[in-house]
Amino acid sequence: MFNRKTRNSLITIMLATAGTALLVFTLYREKTEPICKDTNTLIVGTNAEFPPFTFIDNNRIVGLDIYIMEEVAKRMGKTIEWRDMPFDALIPEIQLGNVHMIAAGMTPTPERAKRIFFTKPYITKNPLVMVTRVPNQITTVTDLVGKEAIVNDGFFADEYMRTIPGVLLQRLPTTAEAFLALDSNRAYAYVLANNAAQPFITKYGAHHFNVVTIPDTAETSALAIARQYPELLTAAQQALDDMASDGTLATIKKTWNIND
C-alpha cells in the first residue's frame, strides 16, 4: 500500500501534468464540488485504479469504460469532464448530483439500483476467479475456508465472498494493492473478476499464479446515471444500443482484450 509520502508525490505529479493531458480530469477532494452548469458537458465519475476498465497511463485516464463513455458522450453530442475519486465515493457523489454519470466497471445490483439508474450491462461474461501463488492450489471456493482471501472493497467479489462462511476476508481498495499483497504472501488467495485479473497476471508472470474460475458467477458492467437526470439514461442507452448494432462496442472490447 502506498504510504502518505508516496500518495502525495503521485498527486503532485498528476497535478503538474494536468495541463498537457488529453483528457480533462479532476482529483477527488473531500469537499463537495458543484456540478458543471454547462448543459453540453457531462460530469463523469470514475476510479482510475481498475485496469483494464479505467486507469491512468501517461497522465491520461484510459480503459474500456473510458472509451465506451467517450463514444456514448460523442453520440449524445456532449463533452466530458472526468472526476477521478475513490470507488466508494462514486455512488454518494452521484446521489448528491455532483456527477451526472459513472464509468468505472460498476456492477448493477438490486441495492445500488435503488439509488442510481443503470444502463443495460455491456459486459456480461466476466466470471470471478480465485488467484493463488504457486505452489498454493485450490479447486473450489470452500477450500478458502479458514484462509485469508483478498477482495476489493465494494466490488462484486466482495459481495459474493461474504456469502461463504469461514473465509477470512481482507479488503483492499485497488487491484494493484491486492496483487502486491498476494505477491508478498500477505494472503492465501485473491478473488476478483477474470477481466480485471488478466493485466496483472500478465505483468507479474502467469507462471507465478494458479487461477481457478468460480462456476456460475459473472461480474457485469454498466454505466450509472444519477436519478436526477432520467433523460440521460434514455440517451445513453440508445447510444449503447447503436454501438452494439454497428460493431463499435465489439471493437472497443477487442481493443482492451475483453472476451464477452
CSV table of C-alpha atoms in Angstrom, one decimal:
chain,number,residue,atom,x,y,z
A,1,MET,CA,0.0,0.0,0.0
A,2,PHE,CA,1.3,3.5,-0.9
A,3,ASN,CA,2.4,5.5,2.2
A,4,ARG,CA,1.3,9.1,2.7
A,5,LYS,CA,4.5,10.5,1.2
A,6,THR,CA,4.2,8.3,-1.9
A,7,ARG,CA,0.5,9.2,-2.4
A,8,ASN,CA,1.3,13.0,-2.1
A,9,SER,CA,4.1,12.5,-4.7
A,10,LEU,CA,1.7,10.8,-7.1
A,11,ILE,CA,-0.9,13.6,-6.7
A,12,THR,CA,1.8,16.2,-7.3
A,13,ILE,CA,2.9,14.5,-10.5
A,14,MET,CA,-0.6,14.3,-11.8
A,15,LEU,CA,-1.3,17.9,-11.0
A,16,ALA,CA,1.9,19.0,-12.7
A,17,THR,CA,1.0,17.2,-15.9
A,18,ALA,CA,-2.7,18.0,-16.0
A,19,GLY,CA,-2.2,20.9,-18.3
A,20,THR,CA,-0.8,18.7,-21.1
A,21,ALA,CA,-3.2,15.8,-20.6
A,22,LEU,CA,-5.5,15.0,-23.5
A,23,LEU,CA,-8.3,14.1,-21.1
A,24,VAL,CA,-9.5,16.6,-18.5
A,25,PHE,CA,-10.0,15.1,-15.1
A,26,THR,CA,-10.3,16.4,-11.5
A,27,LEU,CA,-8.8,14.7,-8.5
A,28,TYR,CA,-11.4,13.9,-5.8
A,29,ARG,CA,-11.5,16.2,-2.9
A,30,GLU,CA,-13.2,15.7,0.4
A,31,LYS,CA,-15.3,18.8,-0.1
A,32,THR,CA,-18.3,18.7,-2.4
A,33,GLU,CA,-17.7,20.2,-5.8
A,34,PRO,CA,-20.6,21.8,-7.6
A,35,ILE,CA,-21.7,20.2,-10.8
A,36,CYS,CA,-20.9,22.0,-14.1
A,37,LYS,CA,-23.7,24.2,-15.3
A,38,ASP,CA,-22.8,23.7,-19.0
A,39,THR,CA,-25.6,21.6,-20.4
A,40,ASN,CA,-23.2,20.3,-23.1
A,41,THR,CA,-20.8,18.9,-20.6
A,42,LEU,CA,-21.2,15.6,-18.7
A,43,ILE,CA,-19.5,15.3,-15.4
A,44,VAL,CA,-18.5,11.6,-15.2
A,45,GLY,CA,-17.0,10.0,-12.1
A,46,THR,CA,-14.5,7.1,-12.3
A,47,ASN,CA,-12.0,5.3,-10.2
A,48,ALA,CA,-8.9,5.2,-12.3
A,49,GLU,CA,-7.3,2.2,-10.5
A,50,PHE,CA,-9.1,-0.6,-12.1
A,51,PRO,CA,-7.4,-1.8,-15.3
A,52,PRO,CA,-8.4,-2.7,-18.0
A,53,PHE,CA,-11.7,-0.8,-17.3
A,54,THR,CA,-10.3,2.5,-16.1
A,55,PHE,CA,-6.7,3.5,-15.2
A,56,ILE,CA,-4.1,6.2,-15.7
A,57,ASP,CA,-1.5,5.7,-18.5
A,58,ASN,CA,0.9,8.5,-19.4
A,59,ASN,CA,-1.2,11.0,-17.4
A,60,ARG,CA,-4.4,10.1,-19.2
A,61,ILE,CA,-7.4,8.2,-18.0
A,62,VAL,CA,-7.9,5.3,-20.3
A,63,GLY,CA,-9.5,1.9,-20.4
A,64,LEU,CA,-12.6,0.0,-21.7
A,65,ASP,CA,-15.1,2.1,-19.7
A,66,ILE,CA,-13.4,5.3,-20.6
A,67,TYR,CA,-13.5,4.5,-24.4
A,68,ILE,CA,-17.2,3.4,-24.1
A,69,MET,CA,-18.2,6.5,-22.2
A,70,GLU,CA,-16.3,8.8,-24.6
A,71,GLU,CA,-18.2,7.2,-27.6
A,72,VAL,CA,-21.5,7.4,-25.8
A,73,ALA,CA,-20.9,11.1,-25.0
A,74,LYS,CA,-20.0,11.8,-28.6
A,75,ARG,CA,-23.2,10.2,-29.9
A,76,MET,CA,-25.1,12.3,-27.3
A,77,GLY,CA,-23.5,15.5,-28.5
A,78,LYS,CA,-21.7,16.0,-25.2
A,79,THR,CA,-18.2,16.6,-23.9
A,80,ILE,CA,-16.9,15.0,-20.7
A,81,GLU,CA,-15.3,16.4,-17.6
A,82,TRP,CA,-13.8,13.4,-15.7
A,83,ARG,CA,-13.7,13.3,-11.9
A,84,ASP,CA,-11.4,10.6,-10.5
A,85,MET,CA,-12.3,9.6,-7.0
A,86,PRO,CA,-12.2,6.6,-4.6
A,87,PHE,CA,-14.6,3.8,-5.7
A,88,ASP,CA,-16.6,4.0,-2.5
A,89,ALA,CA,-17.2,7.8,-3.1
A,90,LEU,CA,-18.8,7.3,-6.6
A,91,ILE,CA,-22.3,6.4,-5.6
A,92,PRO,CA,-22.6,9.1,-2.8
A,93,GLU,CA,-21.3,11.7,-5.2
A,94,ILE,CA,-23.8,10.8,-8.0
A,95,GLN,CA,-26.6,10.7,-5.4
A,96,LEU,CA,-25.7,14.3,-4.4
A,97,GLY,CA,-25.9,15.3,-8.0
A,98,ASN,CA,-22.2,16.2,-8.2
A,99,VAL,CA,-21.7,13.9,-11.1
A,100,HIS,CA,-24.1,13.0,-13.9
A,101,MET,CA,-22.7,9.5,-14.7
A,102,ILE,CA,-20.3,6.9,-13.5
A,103,ALA,CA,-18.0,4.9,-15.8
A,104,ALA,CA,-16.0,2.6,-13.6
A,105,GLY,CA,-16.6,-1.0,-14.4
A,106,MET,CA,-19.5,-0.9,-11.9
A,107,THR,CA,-21.8,-3.9,-11.4
A,108,PRO,CA,-25.5,-3.2,-11.2
A,109,THR,CA,-27.0,-4.8,-8.1
A,110,PRO,CA,-30.6,-4.5,-6.7
A,111,GLU,CA,-29.3,-2.4,-3.8
A,112,ARG,CA,-27.4,0.0,-6.0
A,113,ALA,CA,-30.4,0.2,-8.4
A,114,LYS,CA,-32.4,1.7,-5.6
A,115,ARG,CA,-30.1,4.7,-5.5
A,116,ILE,CA,-29.0,5.2,-9.1
A,117,PHE,CA,-30.0,4.3,-12.7
A,118,PHE,CA,-28.1,1.7,-14.7
A,119,THR,CA,-27.8,1.1,-18.4
A,120,LYS,CA,-28.1,-2.5,-19.6
A,121,PRO,CA,-24.8,-4.3,-18.9
A,122,TYR,CA,-22.3,-4.2,-21.8
A,123,ILE,CA,-20.1,-6.8,-20.0
A,124,THR,CA,-21.9,-10.0,-19.0
A,125,LYS,CA,-19.4,-12.9,-19.2
A,126,ASN,CA,-16.8,-11.9,-16.7
A,127,PRO,CA,-16.6,-14.8,-14.1
A,128,LEU,CA,-15.0,-14.5,-10.7
A,129,VAL,CA,-11.6,-16.2,-10.3
A,130,MET,CA,-9.5,-17.3,-7.4
A,131,VAL,CA,-5.9,-16.4,-7.8
A,132,THR,CA,-3.2,-18.1,-5.6
A,133,ARG,CA,0.6,-18.0,-5.8
A,134,VAL,CA,2.4,-21.2,-6.9
A,135,PRO,CA,2.6,-23.7,-5.3
A,136,ASN,CA,-0.6,-22.9,-3.4
A,137,GLN,CA,-3.6,-24.6,-5.1
A,138,ILE,CA,-7.3,-24.7,-4.5
A,139,THR,CA,-10.1,-26.2,-6.6
A,140,THR,CA,-13.3,-24.8,-5.1
A,141,VAL,CA,-14.3,-21.7,-3.1
A,142,THR,CA,-14.8,-23.8,0.0
A,143,ASP,CA,-11.1,-24.5,0.0
A,144,LEU,CA,-10.7,-20.9,1.2
A,145,VAL,CA,-12.5,-21.6,4.5
A,146,GLY,CA,-10.1,-20.7,7.3
A,147,LYS,CA,-7.7,-18.9,4.9
A,148,GLU,CA,-7.2,-15.2,4.2
A,149,ALA,CA,-8.6,-14.1,0.9
A,150,ILE,CA,-8.3,-10.6,-0.6
A,151,VAL,CA,-11.2,-8.8,-2.2
A,152,ASN,CA,-11.6,-5.3,-3.4
A,153,ASP,CA,-13.9,-3.3,-1.1
A,154,GLY,CA,-17.4,-2.8,-2.6
A,155,PHE,CA,-16.8,-4.9,-5.7
A,156,PHE,CA,-18.9,-7.9,-6.8
A,157,ALA,CA,-16.3,-10.4,-5.4
A,158,ASP,CA,-16.6,-8.7,-2.0
A,159,GLU,CA,-20.4,-9.2,-2.0
A,160,TYR,CA,-20.1,-12.8,-3.2
A,161,MET,CA,-17.4,-13.9,-0.7
A,162,ARG,CA,-19.5,-12.5,2.2
A,163,THR,CA,-21.8,-15.4,1.4
A,164,ILE,CA,-19.1,-18.0,2.1
A,165,PRO,CA,-18.9,-18.6,5.8
A,166,GLY,CA,-15.4,-19.0,7.4
A,167,VAL,CA,-13.3,-17.2,4.8
A,168,LEU,CA,-11.1,-14.6,6.4
A,169,LEU,CA,-11.7,-11.6,4.1
A,170,GLN,CA,-9.0,-8.9,3.7
A,171,ARG,CA,-10.4,-5.9,1.9
A,172,LEU,CA,-8.1,-3.6,-0.1
A,173,PRO,CA,-9.1,-0.6,-2.3
A,174,THR,CA,-7.4,-1.4,-5.6
A,175,THR,CA,-6.3,-4.3,-7.8
A,176,ALA,CA,-2.7,-3.1,-7.7
A,177,GLU,CA,-2.5,-3.2,-3.9
A,178,ALA,CA,-4.2,-6.6,-3.8
A,179,PHE,CA,-1.8,-8.2,-6.2
A,180,LEU,CA,1.1,-6.7,-4.3
A,181,ALA,CA,-0.3,-8.2,-1.1
A,182,LEU,CA,-0.8,-11.6,-2.7
A,183,ASP,CA,2.7,-11.5,-4.3
A,184,SER,CA,4.2,-10.8,-0.8
A,185,ASN,CA,2.3,-13.7,0.7
A,186,ARG,CA,0.1,-11.5,2.9
A,187,ALA,CA,-2.9,-13.5,1.9
A,188,TYR,CA,-3.5,-17.0,0.5
A,189,ALA,CA,-5.8,-16.0,-2.4
A,190,TYR,CA,-7.3,-13.1,-4.2
A,191,VAL,CA,-10.8,-13.3,-5.6
A,192,LEU,CA,-11.7,-10.9,-8.4
A,193,ALA,CA,-13.3,-10.8,-11.9
A,194,ASN,CA,-11.3,-12.5,-14.6
A,195,ASN,CA,-11.0,-9.4,-16.9
A,196,ALA,CA,-9.5,-7.4,-14.0
A,197,ALA,CA,-7.1,-10.2,-13.1
A,198,GLN,CA,-5.5,-10.7,-16.6
A,199,PRO,CA,-3.5,-7.5,-16.9
A,200,PHE,CA,-1.8,-8.2,-13.5
A,201,ILE,CA,-1.2,-11.9,-14.2
A,202,THR,CA,0.5,-10.8,-17.5
A,203,LYS,CA,2.5,-8.2,-15.6
A,204,TYR,CA,3.8,-10.5,-12.9
A,205,GLY,CA,4.0,-13.6,-15.0
A,206,ALA,CA,1.4,-16.3,-15.4
A,207,HIS,CA,3.8,-19.0,-14.1
A,208,HIS,CA,3.6,-17.4,-10.7
A,209,PHE,CA,-0.1,-18.0,-10.2
A,210,ASN,CA,-2.8,-20.6,-10.2
A,211,VAL,CA,-6.1,-19.3,-11.5
A,212,VAL,CA,-9.4,-21.1,-10.8
A,213,THR,CA,-12.8,-19.9,-12.1
A,214,ILE,CA,-15.7,-19.9,-9.7
A,215,PRO,CA,-18.6,-21.6,-11.5
A,216,ASP,CA,-21.9,-19.8,-12.0
A,217,THR,CA,-20.5,-16.3,-11.3
A,218,ALA,CA,-20.4,-13.3,-13.5
A,219,GLU,CA,-19.4,-9.7,-12.8
A,220,THR,CA,-21.3,-7.4,-15.1
A,221,SER,CA,-20.5,-3.8,-16.0
A,222,ALA,CA,-22.8,-0.9,-16.9
A,223,LEU,CA,-22.8,2.9,-16.9
A,224,ALA,CA,-24.6,4.5,-14.0
A,225,ILE,CA,-26.7,7.7,-14.2
A,226,ALA,CA,-27.9,10.0,-11.4
A,227,ARG,CA,-31.7,9.7,-10.8
A,228,GLN,CA,-31.9,13.5,-11.1
A,229,TYR,CA,-31.2,13.1,-14.9
A,230,PRO,CA,-33.5,10.4,-16.3
A,231,GLU,CA,-33.2,11.8,-19.8
A,232,LEU,CA,-29.5,10.9,-19.7
A,233,LEU,CA,-30.4,7.2,-19.1
A,234,THR,CA,-32.5,7.1,-22.3
A,235,ALA,CA,-29.9,8.9,-24.4
A,236,ALA,CA,-27.0,6.8,-23.1
A,237,GLN,CA,-28.9,3.5,-23.6
A,238,GLN,CA,-29.7,4.5,-27.1
A,239,ALA,CA,-26.1,5.2,-27.8
A,240,LEU,CA,-25.0,1.9,-26.4
A,241,ASP,CA,-27.7,0.0,-28.4
A,242,ASP,CA,-26.4,1.7,-31.6
A,243,MET,CA,-22.8,0.9,-30.7
A,244,ALA,CA,-23.8,-2.7,-30.2
A,245,SER,CA,-25.6,-2.8,-33.6
A,246,ASP,CA,-22.9,-1.1,-35.6
A,247,GLY,CA,-20.0,-3.1,-34.1
A,248,THR,CA,-18.4,-0.2,-32.2
A,249,LEU,CA,-18.9,-1.9,-28.9
A,250,ALA,CA,-17.2,-5.1,-30.1
A,251,THR,CA,-14.3,-3.1,-31.5
A,252,ILE,CA,-13.7,-1.4,-28.1
A,253,LYS,CA,-13.8,-4.7,-26.3
A,254,LYS,CA,-11.3,-6.1,-28.7
A,255,THR,CA,-9.0,-3.1,-28.2
A,256,TRP,CA,-8.9,-3.9,-24.4
A,257,ASN,CA,-8.7,-7.8,-24.9
A,258,ILE,CA,-12.1,-8.3,-23.3
A,259,ASN,CA,-13.8,-11.5,-24.3
A,260,ASP,CA,-17.5,-11.1,-23.7
